[in-house]
Coordinates of N, CA and C and ligand atoms in Angstrom, one line a residue:
M1 N 234.8 265.2 87.3 CA 234.6 263.8 87.2 C 233.0 263.6 87.4
K2 N 232.5 262.6 86.7 CA 231.2 262.2 86.7 C 231.0 261.0 87.6
I3 N 230.2 261.0 88.6 CA 230.0 259.9 89.6 C 228.6 259.3 89.5
G4 N 228.4 258.0 89.3 CA 227.2 257.3 89.3 C 226.8 256.8 90.8
F5 N 225.6 256.9 91.1 CA 225.2 256.5 92.4 C 224.0 255.4 92.3
G6 N 224.1 254.4 93.2 CA 223.1 253.4 93.2 C 223.0 252.8 94.6
C7 N 221.8 252.4 95.0 CA 221.5 251.9 96.2 C 220.2 251.0 96.3
D8 N 220.1 250.1 97.3 CA 218.8 249.5 97.4 C 218.0 250.2 98.5
H9 N 216.9 249.6 98.9 CA 215.9 250.4 99.7 C 216.5 250.7 101.1
A10 N 217.6 250.0 101.5 CA 218.2 250.1 102.8 C 219.0 251.4 102.9
A11 N 219.3 252.0 101.8 CA 220.4 253.1 101.8 C 219.9 254.4 101.0
V12 N 218.6 254.7 100.7 CA 218.2 255.7 99.9 C 218.5 257.1 100.5
E13 N 218.4 257.1 101.9 CA 218.6 258.5 102.5 C 220.1 258.8 102.5
L14 N 221.0 257.8 102.8 CA 222.3 258.0 102.8 C 222.8 258.4 101.3
K15 N 222.3 257.8 100.4 CA 222.7 258.1 98.9 C 222.3 259.6 98.7
T16 N 221.2 260.2 99.1 CA 220.9 261.6 98.9 C 221.9 262.5 99.8
I17 N 222.2 262.1 100.9 CA 223.2 262.9 101.7 C 224.5 262.9 101.0
L18 N 225.0 261.8 100.4 CA 226.3 261.8 99.8 C 226.3 262.4 98.4
M19 N 225.2 262.3 97.7 CA 225.1 263.0 96.4 C 225.0 264.5 96.7
D20 N 224.4 265.0 97.7 CA 224.4 266.4 97.9 C 225.7 266.9 98.3
H21 N 226.4 266.2 99.1 CA 227.8 266.6 99.6 C 228.7 266.7 98.4
L22 N 228.7 265.6 97.5 CA 229.7 265.6 96.3 C 229.3 266.5 95.3
K23 N 228.0 266.9 95.2 CA 227.6 267.9 94.2 C 228.1 269.3 94.7
E24 N 228.0 269.5 96.0 CA 228.6 270.7 96.7 C 230.1 270.9 96.4
R25 N 230.7 269.7 96.4 CA 232.2 269.7 96.1 C 232.5 269.9 94.6
G26 N 231.5 269.9 93.8 CA 231.7 270.2 92.4 C 231.7 269.0 91.5
F27 N 231.4 267.9 92.0 CA 231.3 266.6 91.1 C 229.9 266.5 90.4
E28 N 230.0 266.0 89.3 CA 228.7 265.8 88.6 C 228.2 264.5 89.0
C29 N 226.9 264.4 89.4 CA 226.4 263.2 90.1 C 225.2 262.6 89.2
V30 N 225.2 261.3 88.9 CA 224.1 260.7 88.2 C 223.4 259.7 89.0
D31 N 222.1 259.8 89.2 CA 221.4 258.9 90.2 C 220.7 257.8 89.4
Y32 N 221.2 256.6 89.7 CA 220.6 255.4 89.1 C 219.6 254.7 90.0
G33 N 219.2 255.4 91.0 CA 218.1 254.9 92.0 C 218.9 254.0 93.1
A34 N 218.0 253.5 93.9 CA 216.5 253.4 94.0 C 216.1 254.8 94.6
G35 N 214.8 255.1 94.3 CA 214.1 256.3 94.9 C 213.5 255.9 96.1
P36 N 213.0 257.0 96.8 CA 212.3 256.9 98.1 C 211.1 255.9 97.9
G37 N 211.0 255.1 98.9 CA 209.9 254.1 98.9 C 209.9 253.0 98.0
E38 N 210.9 252.9 97.2 CA 211.1 251.9 96.2 C 211.7 250.7 96.9
K39 N 211.3 249.4 96.7 CA 212.0 248.3 97.1 C 212.8 247.7 96.0
V40 N 214.1 247.7 96.0 CA 214.9 247.2 94.9 C 215.9 246.2 95.3
D41 N 216.1 245.1 94.7 CA 217.2 244.1 95.1 C 218.5 244.7 94.7
Y42 N 219.6 244.6 95.6 CA 220.8 245.3 95.4 C 221.5 244.9 94.1
P43 N 221.4 243.6 93.6 CA 222.2 243.4 92.3 C 221.8 244.2 91.2
V44 N 220.4 244.7 91.1 CA 219.9 245.5 90.1 C 220.8 246.9 90.0
K45 N 220.9 247.4 91.2 CA 221.5 248.7 91.2 C 223.2 248.5 91.1
G46 N 223.6 247.4 91.7 CA 225.1 247.2 91.4 C 225.5 247.2 90.0
L47 N 224.6 246.4 89.3 CA 224.9 246.2 87.8 C 224.7 247.5 87.1
A48 N 223.7 248.3 87.4 CA 223.4 249.6 86.7 C 224.5 250.5 86.7
V49 N 225.2 250.7 88.0 CA 226.2 251.6 88.1 C 227.5 251.0 87.5
A50 N 227.8 249.7 87.7 CA 228.9 249.0 87.0 C 228.8 249.1 85.5
E51 N 227.7 248.9 85.0 CA 227.7 248.9 83.4 C 227.8 250.4 83.0
A52 N 227.3 251.3 83.8 CA 227.5 252.8 83.4 C 228.9 253.1 83.3
I53 N 229.7 252.5 84.3 CA 231.2 252.8 84.2 C 231.7 252.1 83.1
A54 N 231.4 250.8 82.8 CA 231.9 250.1 81.7 C 231.6 250.8 80.4
R55 N 230.5 251.4 80.2 CA 230.0 252.1 79.1 C 230.7 253.5 78.9
G56 N 231.3 253.9 80.0 CA 232.0 255.2 80.0 C 231.0 256.4 80.2
E57 N 229.8 256.1 80.7 CA 228.8 257.0 81.0 C 229.1 257.9 82.2
V58 N 229.8 257.2 83.2 CA 230.2 257.9 84.4 C 231.6 257.4 84.6
D59 N 232.4 258.1 85.4 CA 233.9 257.6 85.7 C 234.0 256.7 86.9
K60 N 233.3 257.1 87.9 CA 233.4 256.3 89.1 C 232.0 256.0 89.7
G61 N 231.9 255.2 90.8 CA 230.6 255.0 91.4 C 230.6 255.0 92.8
V62 N 229.4 255.2 93.4 CA 229.1 255.0 94.9 C 228.0 254.1 95.0
L63 N 228.1 253.0 95.7 CA 227.2 252.0 95.8 C 226.8 251.7 97.2
L64 N 225.6 251.7 97.7 CA 225.1 251.5 99.0 C 224.0 250.6 99.2
C65 N 224.2 249.7 100.1 CA 223.1 248.9 100.6 C 223.1 248.8 102.1
G66 N 222.6 247.8 102.7 CA 222.6 247.6 104.2 C 224.0 247.5 104.7
T67 N 224.8 246.7 104.2 CA 226.2 246.4 104.5 C 227.2 246.9 103.5
G68 N 226.8 247.1 102.3 CA 227.7 247.4 101.2 C 228.2 246.2 100.5
V69 N 228.0 245.0 101.1 CA 228.6 243.8 100.6 C 227.9 243.3 99.4
G70 N 226.7 243.1 99.4 CA 225.8 242.5 98.4 C 225.9 243.3 97.1
I71 N 225.8 244.6 97.2 CA 225.9 245.5 96.1 C 227.3 245.6 95.3
S72 N 228.4 245.4 96.2 CA 229.7 245.5 95.8 C 230.0 244.2 95.0
L73 N 229.5 243.0 95.6 CA 229.8 241.7 95.0 C 229.1 241.7 93.7
S74 N 227.9 242.3 93.5 CA 227.3 242.3 92.2 C 228.0 243.1 91.2
A75 N 228.5 244.3 91.5 CA 229.2 245.2 90.7 C 230.5 244.5 90.2
N76 N 231.2 243.8 91.1 CA 232.4 243.2 90.8 C 232.4 242.1 89.8
K77 N 231.2 241.6 89.5 CA 231.0 240.6 88.4 C 231.3 241.2 87.0
V78 N 231.1 242.6 86.9 CA 231.4 243.3 85.5 C 232.8 243.4 85.4
P79 N 233.3 242.9 84.1 CA 234.7 243.1 83.9 C 235.2 244.6 84.0
G80 N 236.4 244.8 84.6 CA 237.0 246.1 84.7 C 236.4 246.9 86.0
I81 N 235.5 246.3 86.7 CA 235.0 246.9 87.9 C 235.8 246.4 89.2
R82 N 236.2 247.5 89.9 CA 236.9 247.1 91.1 C 236.2 248.0 92.2
A83 N 235.2 247.3 92.9 CA 234.4 247.9 94.0 C 234.8 247.5 95.3
A84 N 235.1 248.4 96.1 CA 235.6 248.1 97.5 C 234.7 248.5 98.5
V85 N 234.4 247.7 99.5 CA 233.4 248.0 100.6 C 234.5 248.6 101.6
C86 N 234.1 249.9 102.1 CA 234.9 250.5 103.2 C 234.1 251.0 104.2
S87 N 234.5 250.9 105.5 CA 233.8 251.5 106.6 C 234.7 252.5 107.4
E88 N 235.9 252.8 106.8 CA 236.7 254.0 107.4 C 237.6 254.6 106.1
P89 N 238.0 255.8 106.5 CA 238.6 256.5 105.3 C 240.0 256.0 104.9
Y90 N 240.7 255.2 105.8 CA 242.0 254.8 105.4 C 241.9 253.8 104.3
T91 N 241.2 252.8 104.4 CA 241.0 251.8 103.3 C 240.4 252.5 102.1
A92 N 239.6 253.5 102.2 CA 238.9 254.2 101.1 C 240.1 254.9 100.2
K93 N 241.0 255.4 100.9 CA 242.2 256.2 100.3 C 243.1 255.0 99.6
L94 N 243.5 254.1 100.4 CA 244.4 253.1 99.8 C 243.8 252.2 98.7
T95 N 242.6 252.0 98.7 CA 241.9 251.2 97.7 C 242.0 252.0 96.3
V96 N 242.1 253.2 96.4 CA 242.3 254.0 95.1 C 243.8 253.9 94.8
E97 N 244.6 254.3 95.8 CA 246.1 254.4 95.5 C 246.6 253.0 95.0
H98 N 246.2 251.9 95.7 CA 246.8 250.6 95.4 C 246.0 249.8 94.3
N99 N 244.7 249.8 94.6 CA 243.9 248.9 93.9 C 243.1 249.6 92.6
N100 N 243.4 250.9 92.5 CA 242.6 251.7 91.4 C 241.2 251.3 91.4
A101 N 240.6 251.3 92.6 CA 239.2 251.0 92.7 C 238.4 252.1 92.1
N102 N 237.3 251.6 91.3 CA 236.5 252.6 90.6 C 235.1 252.7 91.3
I103 N 234.8 251.9 92.2 CA 233.6 252.1 93.0 C 233.8 252.0 94.5
I104 N 233.3 252.9 95.2 CA 233.3 252.8 96.7 C 231.9 252.2 97.1
A105 N 231.9 251.2 98.0 CA 230.7 250.7 98.5 C 230.6 250.9 100.0
M106 N 229.4 251.2 100.6 CA 229.3 251.3 102.0 C 228.0 250.7 102.4
G107 N 227.9 250.4 103.7 CA 226.7 250.0 104.3 C 226.0 251.1 105.1
A108 N 224.8 251.4 104.7 CA 224.1 252.4 105.5 C 223.7 251.9 106.9
R109 N 223.7 250.6 107.1 CA 223.4 250.0 108.4 C 224.7 249.9 109.3
V110 N 225.9 250.3 108.7 CA 227.2 250.1 109.3 C 227.7 251.4 109.7
V111 N 227.8 252.4 108.7 CA 228.3 253.7 108.8 C 227.3 254.7 109.0
G112 N 227.6 255.7 109.9 CA 226.7 256.9 110.0 C 227.1 257.9 108.9
S113 N 226.2 258.9 108.7 CA 226.4 259.8 107.5 C 227.6 260.6 107.6
E114 N 228.0 261.1 108.8 CA 229.1 261.8 108.9 C 230.5 261.0 108.6
L115 N 230.5 259.8 109.0 CA 231.6 258.9 108.7 C 231.6 258.6 107.2
A116 N 230.4 258.4 106.6 CA 230.3 258.1 105.2 C 230.9 259.2 104.4
I117 N 230.6 260.5 104.7 CA 231.1 261.6 104.1 C 232.6 261.7 104.1
M118 N 233.3 261.3 105.3 CA 234.7 261.3 105.4 C 235.3 260.1 104.4
I119 N 234.5 259.1 104.3 CA 235.0 257.9 103.5 C 235.0 258.4 102.0
V120 N 233.8 258.9 101.6 CA 233.8 259.4 100.1 C 234.8 260.5 99.8
D121 N 235.0 261.3 100.8 CA 236.1 262.3 100.6 C 237.4 261.7 100.4
A122 N 237.7 260.8 101.2 CA 239.1 260.1 101.1 C 239.1 259.4 99.8
F123 N 238.1 258.8 99.3 CA 238.1 258.0 98.1 C 238.3 259.0 96.9
F124 N 237.6 260.0 96.8 CA 237.6 260.9 95.7 C 238.8 261.8 95.7
D125 N 239.5 262.0 96.9 CA 240.7 262.8 96.9 C 241.9 262.0 96.6
A126 N 241.8 260.7 96.6 CA 243.0 259.9 96.3 C 243.3 259.7 94.9
E127 N 244.5 259.4 94.5 CA 244.9 259.0 93.1 C 245.6 257.7 93.0
F128 N 245.4 257.0 92.0 CA 246.1 255.7 91.7 C 247.6 256.0 91.6
Q129 N 248.4 255.2 92.3 CA 249.9 255.4 92.3 C 250.6 254.7 91.2
G130 N 250.0 253.7 90.4 CA 250.5 253.1 89.4 C 251.8 252.2 89.8
G131 N 252.8 252.2 89.0 CA 254.0 251.4 89.2 C 253.7 249.9 89.5
R132 N 254.2 249.3 90.7 CA 254.0 248.0 91.1 C 252.6 247.6 91.2
H133 N 251.7 248.7 91.6 CA 250.3 248.4 91.8 C 249.6 248.0 90.4
A134 N 250.1 248.7 89.3 CA 249.5 248.5 88.0 C 249.7 247.1 87.6
N135 N 250.8 246.4 88.0 CA 251.1 245.1 87.6 C 250.0 244.1 88.3
R136 N 249.7 244.5 89.5 CA 248.7 243.7 90.2 C 247.3 243.9 89.7
I137 N 247.0 245.0 89.2 CA 245.6 245.3 88.5 C 245.6 244.4 87.3
A138 N 246.7 244.4 86.6 CA 246.7 243.5 85.3 C 246.5 242.1 85.8
M139 N 247.0 241.7 86.8 CA 246.8 240.3 87.4 C 245.4 240.0 87.6
I140 N 244.7 241.0 88.1 CA 243.2 240.8 88.4 C 242.5 240.7 87.0
S141 N 242.9 241.6 86.1 CA 242.3 241.5 84.7 C 242.5 240.2 84.1
D142 N 243.7 239.6 84.4 CA 244.0 238.3 83.8 C 243.0 237.2 84.4
I143 N 242.7 237.3 85.7 CA 241.7 236.4 86.3 C 240.3 236.6 85.6
E144 N 240.0 237.8 85.4 CA 238.7 238.1 84.7 C 238.6 237.4 83.3
K145 N 239.8 237.6 82.7 CA 239.8 237.0 81.2 C 239.7 235.5 81.3
K146 N 240.4 234.9 82.3 CA 240.5 233.4 82.4 C 239.0 232.8 82.5
Y147 N 238.2 233.5 83.3 CA 236.9 233.1 83.6 C 235.7 233.7 82.8
S148 N 236.2 234.5 81.8 CA 235.1 235.2 80.9 C 234.6 234.3 79.8
R149 N 233.2 234.1 79.9 CA 232.6 233.3 78.8 C 232.9 233.9 77.4
E150 N 233.1 235.2 77.3 CA 233.2 235.9 76.1 C 234.7 235.8 75.5
A151 N 235.7 235.4 76.4 CA 237.0 235.3 76.1 C 237.3 234.1 75.1
Ligands
RB5_201 C1 218.6 244.3 102.3 O1 217.8 244.0 103.5 C2 220.1 243.9 102.6 O2 220.2 242.4 102.6 C3 221.0 244.5 101.8 O3 220.8 245.9 101.8 C4 222.5 244.3 102.0 O4 222.8 244.6 103.2 C5 223.1 243.1 101.3 O5 224.3 243.0 101.3

């Protein structure tokens, strides 16, 4: 699996830690920035990773900012993106199993690096369960279509 990483200036260090960890686990990781010392508004990186997923350049994403909220809100504006902010592993597992989330978002000012590693592991070890959950994902897509300017 290919994973895209994005963060703002609040989370560069955590991004490096998580990329190194997931590379060690055998995942291919693509870094969409920000780099060290760079000041970047979170919507820029939320969009970059979300569009990379939408284009099929990467399969899933990890987005990080101070809280994980701003960057996930930005990514969720791209059709087909389901970005979930998580600060513990249980939600990270369930958001894949039930919501088929394709992005995990976290706050570098909320979770420490050890907990963040447990959260990404729970996310990438989980599998979408389909069935009744697939119907609900289709309902989310219907909402997107209803409000899409391109529809
Ligand atoms: C940047 O200071 C901060 O606002 C941002 O990282 C994030 O927490 C927003 O949701």
